[in-house]
Short mmCIF file of C-alpha atoms and ligand atoms in Angstrom, two decimals:
data_model
loop_
_atom_site.label_atom_id
_atom_site.label_comp_id
_atom_site.label_asym_id
_atom_site.label_seq_id
_atom_site.Cartn_x
_atom_site.Cartn_y
_atom_site.Cartn_z
CA MET A 1 217.94 -118.74 -13.81
CA GLY A 2 219.14 -122.15 -14.21
CA VAL A 3 219.85 -124.54 -11.30
CA GLU A 4 222.66 -126.97 -10.73
CA ILE A 5 222.12 -130.53 -10.60
CA ARG A 6 224.64 -132.79 -8.73
CA VAL A 7 224.30 -136.38 -9.46
CA GLU A 8 226.07 -138.65 -7.10
CA GLY A 9 226.62 -142.56 -7.41
CA LEU A 10 223.42 -142.99 -9.31
CA THR A 11 222.67 -146.60 -10.06
CA LYS A 12 219.70 -148.00 -11.85
CA SER A 13 218.50 -151.62 -12.57
CA PHE A 14 215.31 -153.43 -13.88
CA GLY A 15 215.19 -156.64 -12.11
CA ARG A 16 218.80 -158.45 -12.61
CA GLN A 17 219.68 -156.21 -15.37
CA THR A 18 221.93 -153.10 -14.20
CA ILE A 19 221.49 -150.25 -16.56
CA TRP A 20 224.16 -148.08 -15.43
CA GLN A 21 225.94 -147.83 -12.11
CA ASP A 22 227.82 -145.31 -9.87
CA VAL A 23 226.98 -142.33 -12.19
CA SER A 24 228.03 -139.07 -10.90
CA LEU A 25 228.29 -135.79 -12.70
CA THR A 26 227.52 -131.97 -12.14
CA LEU A 27 225.17 -130.23 -14.46
CA PRO A 28 226.46 -126.70 -14.14
CA ALA A 29 223.79 -124.15 -13.74
CA GLY A 30 222.83 -122.34 -17.08
CA GLU A 31 225.14 -124.58 -19.19
CA VAL A 32 224.19 -126.87 -21.88
CA SER A 33 225.42 -130.54 -21.38
CA VAL A 34 225.09 -133.48 -23.71
CA LEU A 35 224.77 -137.00 -22.67
CA LEU A 36 225.86 -139.48 -25.43
CA GLY A 37 226.03 -143.05 -25.70
CA PRO A 38 225.32 -146.15 -27.85
CA SER A 39 221.74 -147.17 -28.34
CA GLY A 40 220.46 -148.92 -25.21
CA THR A 41 222.83 -147.74 -22.76
CA GLY A 42 220.06 -146.18 -20.60
CA LYS A 43 220.15 -142.31 -21.77
CA SER A 44 216.63 -142.25 -21.73
CA VAL A 45 216.35 -144.05 -18.56
CA PHE A 46 218.57 -141.51 -17.19
CA LEU A 47 216.55 -138.49 -18.19
CA LYS A 48 213.57 -140.34 -16.58
CA THR A 49 215.25 -140.99 -13.46
CA LEU A 50 216.46 -137.34 -13.23
CA VAL A 51 212.96 -136.02 -13.31
CA GLY A 52 211.72 -138.48 -10.97
CA LEU A 53 209.58 -140.82 -13.27
CA LEU A 54 211.89 -143.85 -12.46
CA LYS A 55 213.39 -144.45 -9.05
CA PRO A 56 217.13 -145.17 -8.81
CA ASP A 57 218.30 -148.15 -6.78
CA ARG A 58 221.17 -146.06 -5.13
CA GLY A 59 222.59 -142.58 -5.15
CA HIS A 60 221.51 -139.14 -5.02
CA ILE A 61 220.09 -136.28 -7.37
CA TRP A 62 220.81 -133.06 -5.56
CA ILE A 63 218.97 -129.79 -6.65
CA GLY A 64 219.95 -127.28 -4.03
CA ASP A 65 219.45 -129.21 -0.55
CA ARG A 66 216.69 -131.36 -2.05
CA ASP A 67 217.75 -134.92 -2.84
CA LEU A 68 215.15 -135.86 -5.61
CA PRO A 69 214.57 -139.54 -5.23
CA TYR A 70 214.08 -139.54 -1.64
CA LEU A 71 211.54 -136.41 -1.39
CA PRO A 72 208.11 -136.98 -0.14
CA GLU A 73 205.47 -136.93 -2.80
CA ALA A 74 204.33 -133.29 -2.49
CA GLN A 75 207.72 -132.06 -2.53
CA LEU A 76 208.80 -134.06 -5.49
CA TYR A 77 205.70 -132.84 -7.28
CA ASP A 78 206.65 -129.35 -6.48
CA THR A 79 210.41 -130.16 -7.79
CA ARG A 80 209.25 -131.50 -10.90
CA LYS A 81 207.97 -128.23 -11.80
CA LEU A 82 211.55 -126.91 -12.29
CA PHE A 83 211.77 -129.43 -15.31
CA GLY A 84 210.62 -129.09 -18.81
CA VAL A 85 211.18 -132.37 -20.69
CA LEU A 86 210.76 -133.35 -24.29
CA PHE A 87 210.61 -137.02 -24.68
CA GLN A 88 212.14 -138.96 -27.43
CA ASP A 89 208.80 -139.75 -29.11
CA GLY A 90 207.52 -136.18 -28.57
CA ALA A 91 204.52 -137.39 -26.79
CA LEU A 92 202.23 -134.90 -28.42
CA PHE A 93 198.29 -135.80 -28.10
CA GLY A 94 197.40 -136.73 -31.50
CA SER A 95 193.86 -135.64 -31.29
CA MET A 96 194.85 -132.09 -29.94
CA ASN A 97 195.91 -129.32 -32.16
CA LEU A 98 199.36 -127.78 -31.29
CA PHE A 99 197.80 -124.85 -29.34
CA ASP A 100 195.91 -127.35 -27.10
CA ASN A 101 198.91 -129.53 -26.85
CA ILE A 102 201.04 -126.66 -25.78
CA ALA A 103 198.62 -125.26 -23.52
CA PHE A 104 198.08 -128.60 -21.82
CA PRO A 105 200.66 -128.26 -18.98
CA LEU A 106 199.32 -124.76 -18.18
CA ARG A 107 195.88 -125.73 -18.02
CA GLU A 108 196.63 -128.96 -15.98
CA HIS A 109 199.07 -127.38 -13.47
CA THR A 110 198.22 -123.82 -13.20
CA LYS A 111 194.98 -121.68 -12.61
CA LYS A 112 195.71 -119.14 -15.34
CA SER A 113 192.84 -117.54 -17.25
CA GLU A 114 192.48 -118.47 -20.82
CA SER A 115 193.76 -115.27 -22.22
CA GLU A 116 196.88 -115.51 -20.12
CA VAL A 117 197.19 -119.29 -21.32
CA LYS A 118 196.80 -117.91 -24.86
CA ARG A 119 199.50 -115.22 -24.38
CA ILE A 120 201.96 -117.88 -22.98
CA VAL A 121 201.20 -120.39 -25.55
CA MET A 122 201.42 -117.71 -28.51
CA GLU A 123 204.85 -116.57 -26.88
CA LYS A 124 206.53 -120.01 -26.74
CA MET A 125 205.23 -121.02 -30.27
CA ASP A 126 206.83 -117.72 -31.40
CA MET A 127 210.14 -118.79 -29.50
CA VAL A 128 210.36 -122.12 -31.32
CA GLY A 129 209.15 -120.51 -34.84
CA LEU A 130 205.86 -122.16 -34.99
CA LEU A 131 203.36 -119.07 -34.88
CA GLY A 132 200.82 -119.72 -37.44
CA ALA A 133 200.63 -123.50 -36.86
CA GLU A 134 198.35 -123.36 -33.70
CA GLY A 135 195.65 -125.17 -35.49
CA LYS A 136 197.54 -128.06 -37.02
CA LEU A 137 197.31 -131.64 -35.68
CA PRO A 138 200.54 -133.49 -35.01
CA GLY A 139 199.61 -135.92 -37.79
CA GLU A 140 199.64 -132.84 -40.29
CA ILE A 141 203.10 -131.60 -39.59
CA SER A 142 206.98 -132.71 -40.20
CA GLY A 143 209.14 -134.48 -37.72
CA GLY A 144 211.03 -131.16 -37.13
CA MET A 145 207.79 -129.25 -36.47
CA LYS A 146 206.82 -131.99 -34.00
CA LYS A 147 210.01 -131.47 -32.16
CA ARG A 148 209.71 -127.71 -31.94
CA ALA A 149 205.85 -128.31 -30.71
CA GLY A 150 207.34 -130.53 -28.09
CA LEU A 151 209.99 -128.17 -27.12
CA ALA A 152 207.13 -125.28 -26.90
CA ARG A 153 205.25 -127.44 -24.56
CA ALA A 154 208.41 -128.17 -22.47
CA LEU A 155 208.91 -124.46 -22.25
CA VAL A 156 205.46 -123.21 -20.92
CA LEU A 157 206.05 -123.61 -17.36
CA ASP A 158 209.31 -121.65 -17.52
CA PRO A 159 211.71 -124.56 -16.41
CA GLU A 160 214.95 -124.04 -14.86
CA ILE A 161 216.01 -127.48 -16.25
CA LEU A 162 215.39 -128.53 -19.77
CA LEU A 163 215.81 -132.07 -20.55
CA VAL A 164 215.67 -132.93 -24.31
CA ASP A 165 215.76 -136.62 -25.43
CA GLU A 166 217.24 -137.07 -29.15
CA PRO A 167 215.86 -133.89 -30.64
CA ASP A 168 217.76 -134.97 -33.66
CA SER A 169 216.37 -138.38 -34.02
CA GLY A 170 214.51 -139.05 -37.38
CA LEU A 171 215.52 -135.37 -38.83
CA ASP A 172 217.66 -134.70 -41.84
CA PRO A 173 220.95 -133.11 -41.30
CA VAL A 174 219.75 -129.61 -42.32
CA ARG A 175 216.69 -129.95 -39.97
CA THR A 176 218.95 -131.04 -37.23
CA ALA A 177 221.36 -127.84 -37.88
CA TYR A 178 218.10 -125.50 -37.41
CA LEU A 179 217.02 -127.40 -34.26
CA ASN A 180 220.56 -127.32 -32.91
CA GLN A 181 220.51 -123.34 -33.41
CA LEU A 182 217.10 -123.28 -31.57
CA ILE A 183 218.50 -125.17 -28.74
CA VAL A 184 221.57 -122.72 -28.44
CA ASP A 185 219.29 -119.71 -28.85
CA LEU A 186 216.62 -120.93 -26.25
CA ASN A 187 219.58 -121.38 -23.62
CA ALA A 188 220.57 -117.78 -24.36
CA GLN A 189 217.15 -116.54 -23.91
CA ILE A 190 216.17 -118.60 -20.87
CA GLY A 191 219.22 -119.45 -19.33
CA ALA A 192 217.99 -122.64 -17.98
CA THR A 193 220.18 -125.80 -17.27
CA PHE A 194 220.10 -127.97 -20.38
CA LEU A 195 220.62 -131.66 -20.72
CA ILE A 196 220.42 -132.94 -24.30
CA VAL A 197 220.55 -136.71 -25.04
CA THR A 198 221.77 -137.53 -28.42
CA HIS A 199 223.90 -139.83 -30.32
CA ASP A 200 224.47 -137.32 -33.32
CA ILE A 201 228.13 -136.67 -33.23
CA ASN A 202 228.04 -133.29 -34.97
CA THR A 203 225.22 -132.13 -32.30
CA ALA A 204 227.68 -133.37 -29.50
CA ARG A 205 230.77 -131.44 -30.90
CA THR A 206 229.31 -128.22 -31.60
CA VAL A 207 226.33 -127.62 -29.23
CA PRO A 208 227.28 -128.25 -25.54
CA ASP A 209 229.42 -126.59 -22.99
CA ASN A 210 229.97 -130.27 -21.52
CA ILE A 211 229.63 -133.73 -22.78
CA GLY A 212 229.26 -137.05 -21.10
CA LEU A 213 229.67 -140.48 -22.40
CA LEU A 214 227.78 -143.69 -21.28
CA PHE A 215 229.05 -146.97 -22.09
CA ARG A 216 229.28 -150.50 -20.50
CA ARG A 217 226.97 -149.67 -17.83
CA GLU A 218 228.87 -146.60 -16.70
CA LEU A 219 229.52 -142.96 -17.24
CA VAL A 220 233.01 -143.26 -19.06
CA MET A 221 233.64 -139.48 -18.91
CA PHE A 222 232.00 -136.18 -18.09
CA GLY A 223 233.49 -132.85 -18.49
CA PRO A 224 233.93 -129.61 -20.66
CA ARG A 225 233.38 -130.20 -24.49
CA GLU A 226 237.10 -129.49 -25.23
CA MET A 227 238.20 -132.02 -22.65
CA LEU A 228 236.26 -135.08 -24.36
CA LEU A 229 237.05 -133.58 -27.95
CA SER A 230 240.90 -133.85 -27.03
CA SER A 231 240.39 -137.06 -24.95
CA GLU A 232 242.80 -139.98 -25.50
CA GLU A 233 240.33 -142.33 -23.68
CA PRO A 234 239.82 -144.98 -26.43
CA VAL A 235 236.00 -145.38 -25.79
CA VAL A 236 235.64 -141.40 -26.19
CA ARG A 237 237.85 -141.29 -29.18
CA GLN A 238 236.03 -144.08 -30.87
CA PHE A 239 232.63 -142.76 -30.39
CA LEU A 240 233.34 -139.07 -31.29
CA ASN A 241 235.15 -140.30 -34.41
CA ALA A 242 232.40 -142.77 -35.23
CA ARG A 243 234.91 -145.59 -35.86
CA ARG A 244 234.71 -149.32 -35.79
CA VAL A 245 238.02 -149.95 -34.42
CA GLY A 246 237.88 -149.62 -30.64
CA PRO A 247 236.21 -150.88 -27.51
CA ILE A 248 232.70 -150.37 -28.64
CA GLY A 249 231.48 -153.39 -30.76
CA MET A 250 228.44 -154.09 -32.97
CA SER A 251 226.07 -155.00 -30.17
CA GLU A 252 227.85 -153.28 -27.37
CA GLU A 253 231.30 -153.97 -26.25
CA LYS A 254 234.01 -156.16 -28.05
CA ASP A 255 235.42 -158.95 -26.27
CA VAL A 256 239.20 -159.47 -25.50
CA SER A 257 240.02 -161.66 -28.52
CA GLU A 258 238.54 -159.16 -30.94
CA LEU A 259 240.45 -156.38 -29.28
CA GLU A 260 243.59 -158.27 -29.39
CA ALA A 261 243.24 -159.26 -33.03
CA GLU A 262 242.86 -155.50 -33.66
CA ALA A 263 245.92 -154.58 -31.76
CA LYS A 264 247.88 -157.45 -33.84
CA MET A 265 246.84 -155.91 -37.20
CA GLY A 266 248.07 -152.63 -35.82
CA LEU A 267 244.70 -151.15 -35.95
CA GLU A 268 244.04 -148.27 -33.61
CA VAL A 269 241.31 -145.63 -32.91
CA GLY A 270 241.93 -142.54 -35.25
CA LYS A 271 243.14 -139.35 -34.32
CA LEU A 272 240.28 -136.66 -33.28
CA PRO A 273 239.84 -134.08 -35.96
CA PRO A 274 240.10 -130.59 -35.04
CA ILE A 275 237.61 -128.99 -32.20
CA PRO A 276 234.97 -127.11 -34.04
CA PRO A 277 233.94 -123.63 -32.76
CA GLN A 278 230.72 -123.90 -30.71
CA LEU A 279 227.48 -122.82 -31.94
CA MET A 280 226.92 -119.16 -31.04
CA PRO A 281 223.25 -117.64 -30.44
CA SER A 282 221.81 -116.20 -33.54
CA ASP A 283 220.93 -113.03 -31.88
CA GLY A 284 224.44 -112.66 -31.13
CA ARG A 285 224.29 -112.61 -27.56
CA VAL A 286 226.84 -114.29 -25.19
CA ARG A 287 225.28 -117.22 -23.35
CA ALA A 288 226.14 -116.96 -19.57
CA GLY A 289 227.47 -120.58 -19.51
CA GLN A 290 229.71 -120.23 -22.60
CA HIS A 291 233.40 -120.39 -21.92
CA ALA A 292 236.22 -118.87 -24.19
CA PRO A 293 237.06 -121.18 -27.12
CA GLY A 294 240.30 -122.82 -26.27
CA ALA A 295 240.26 -121.75 -22.61
CA TRP A 296 240.00 -125.23 -21.38
CA CYS A 297 242.80 -126.58 -23.43
CA ALA A 298 245.13 -123.72 -22.40
CA ALA A 299 244.30 -124.10 -18.70
CA HIS A 300 244.97 -127.77 -18.83
CA GLY A 301 248.16 -127.69 -21.08
CA VAL A 302 246.33 -129.73 -23.97
CA THR A 303 247.51 -128.93 -27.46
CA PRO A 304 244.19 -128.89 -29.51
CA PRO A 305 244.59 -130.48 -33.03
CA PRO A 306 245.72 -127.96 -35.74
CA GLY A 307 242.56 -126.01 -37.26
CA SER A 308 240.64 -126.22 -33.84
CA PHE A 309 238.15 -123.34 -33.21
CA ILE A 310 238.21 -122.22 -37.06
CA ASP A 311 234.88 -122.22 -38.38
CA ASP A 312 233.48 -122.89 -41.82
CA VAL A 313 234.11 -119.48 -43.24
CA GLY A 314 237.64 -119.25 -41.90
CA ARG A 315 237.36 -117.51 -38.76
CA ASN A 316 239.36 -118.36 -35.80
CA TRP A 317 237.32 -118.22 -32.67
CA VAL A 318 240.13 -118.27 -30.37
CA GLU A 319 241.08 -114.73 -31.80
CA GLU A 320 237.66 -113.64 -32.61
CA TRP A 321 236.26 -114.27 -29.10
CA PRO A 322 237.36 -111.36 -27.16
CA ARG A 323 236.18 -109.05 -29.93
CA TYR A 324 232.78 -110.91 -30.09
CA VAL A 325 232.29 -110.54 -26.59
CA ALA A 326 233.34 -106.90 -26.51
CA SER A 327 230.84 -106.27 -29.22
CA MET A 328 227.82 -107.51 -27.29
CA SER A 329 226.03 -105.49 -24.93
CA PRO A 330 225.36 -107.33 -21.78
CA SER A 331 221.98 -108.81 -21.75
CA PRO A 332 219.66 -108.23 -18.58
CA ALA A 333 217.80 -111.37 -19.07
CA ALA A 334 220.87 -113.41 -19.19
CA GLY A 335 222.29 -111.61 -16.28
CA GLY A 336 225.18 -110.07 -18.17
CA GLN A 337 228.05 -111.81 -20.34
CA ALA A 338 230.61 -114.22 -19.73
CA ALA A 339 234.06 -112.47 -20.14
CA PRO A 340 236.81 -114.57 -21.61
CA GLY A 341 238.50 -116.49 -18.88
CA ALA A 342 235.62 -115.59 -16.48
CA PRO A 343 234.76 -118.33 -14.02
CA ARG A 344 232.29 -120.63 -15.01
CA PRO A 345 228.94 -120.38 -13.51
CA GLY A 346 228.62 -123.71 -11.75
CA GLY A 347 232.26 -123.37 -10.53
CA GLY A 348 234.72 -124.59 -13.17
CA THR A 349 238.08 -123.19 -13.27
CA TYR A 350 238.59 -121.56 -16.50
N1 LIG B 401 210.56 -149.48 -17.84
C1 LIG B 401 211.43 -150.32 -18.24
N2 LIG B 401 211.59 -151.52 -17.67
C2 LIG B 401 212.38 -152.35 -17.99
N3 LIG B 401 213.46 -152.31 -18.81
C3 LIG B 401 213.51 -150.81 -19.33
C4 LIG B 401 212.65 -149.92 -19.04
N4 LIG B 401 212.96 -148.85 -19.71
C5 LIG B 401 214.11 -149.13 -20.29
N5 LIG B 401 214.47 -150.34 -19.94
C6 LIG B 401 215.71 -150.97 -20.54
O1 LIG B 401 216.80 -150.27 -20.29
C7 LIG B 401 217.64 -150.05 -21.29
C8 LIG B 401 218.22 -148.76 -21.52
O2 LIG B 401 217.20 -148.19 -22.42
P1 LIG B 401 217.13 -146.56 -22.92
O3 LIG B 401 217.11 -145.97 -21.70
O4 LIG B 401 215.77 -146.56 -23.64
O5 LIG B 401 218.48 -146.52 -23.80
P2 LIG B 401 218.74 -145.36 -24.78
O6 LIG B 401 217.77 -144.42 -24.60
O7 LIG B 401 220.14 -144.95 -24.34
O8 LIG B 401 218.77 -145.95 -26.21
C9 LIG B 401 217.19 -151.06 -22.49
O9 LIG B 401 217.81 -152.42 -22.39
C10 LIG B 401 215.67 -151.08 -22.22
O10 LIG B 401 215.14 -152.19 -22.76
MG1 LIG B 402 216.55 -143.20 -25.60
#
């Protein structure tokens, strides 16, 4: 149920163009992580490298004792089956209806009978809220439904790792909110390790357990959501605040003279707003990878900005959390619930 992925010193270039270098991070088993970064920083390339579609120049991608980039073809093929991927463009076959699109990996990679295929496809379509749309063609449905169909297809082989490239691109804020809720619910249900690429700040602030930020061909920071949301690092602050002032410029980074001019004018990256509470699964279960709100800040002596963890109906989740956890019965599928202050699966300290 969800595996840890350890990325060490990963570097990728195309010809003489280095996309990113020396990227190291651990995606904790069963947790939701988000990878942020300005357009063109190589987020999609990172996902494709993780699943073995692109080869890195250097570095390691450990899943257990398997180092993905260096596996012999047969083993790589086997390891790939651990992944479910929703690519940025959805990649649905335009001439196939949703049922056949979603059934495709099952028919291609398994020897399941058609009745078994049907059972699985309907189950996954139900999970993403698409029951009844089996006969629709991709061209006949909205962007949000396409993302859902892509998600259902990514789920049919019961992945241990789910990679999702910009689930929110091209969606309006309300559809994005529904999709984010679906992602949280799916994580609670299947317990797989999730990595979501986005540049939607609201998604990054409320969905994941961990956030990483790619900028200037490097991973600037990766860690618990609260760590990045309370970070003093200028790039992290600027990005999570969506500000013009700061090291990130219009076409990638600002030069020294621009930064000096900003400093002379006394401009600085704004303070971060309060840390919003994390999205909870809609069926009320506690996700195995979700840690207690504020626990990271408390453990690291960080004072969160005033109003942190208070949601839009005024509940204070730092106070609400123990009650919330206590009210949930342990879910057998999720392997029990995370008690407040419990050690993180994947080995954290809070
Ligand atoms: N197959 C490829 N061959 C050469 N260059 C590529 C290839 N795929 C992506 N790139 C380049 O890598 C950079 C990062 O692309 P991408 O990962 O799509 O960025 P992001 O997803 O962060 O917007 C871009 O400059 C893009 O042109
Ligand atoms: Mg991309």
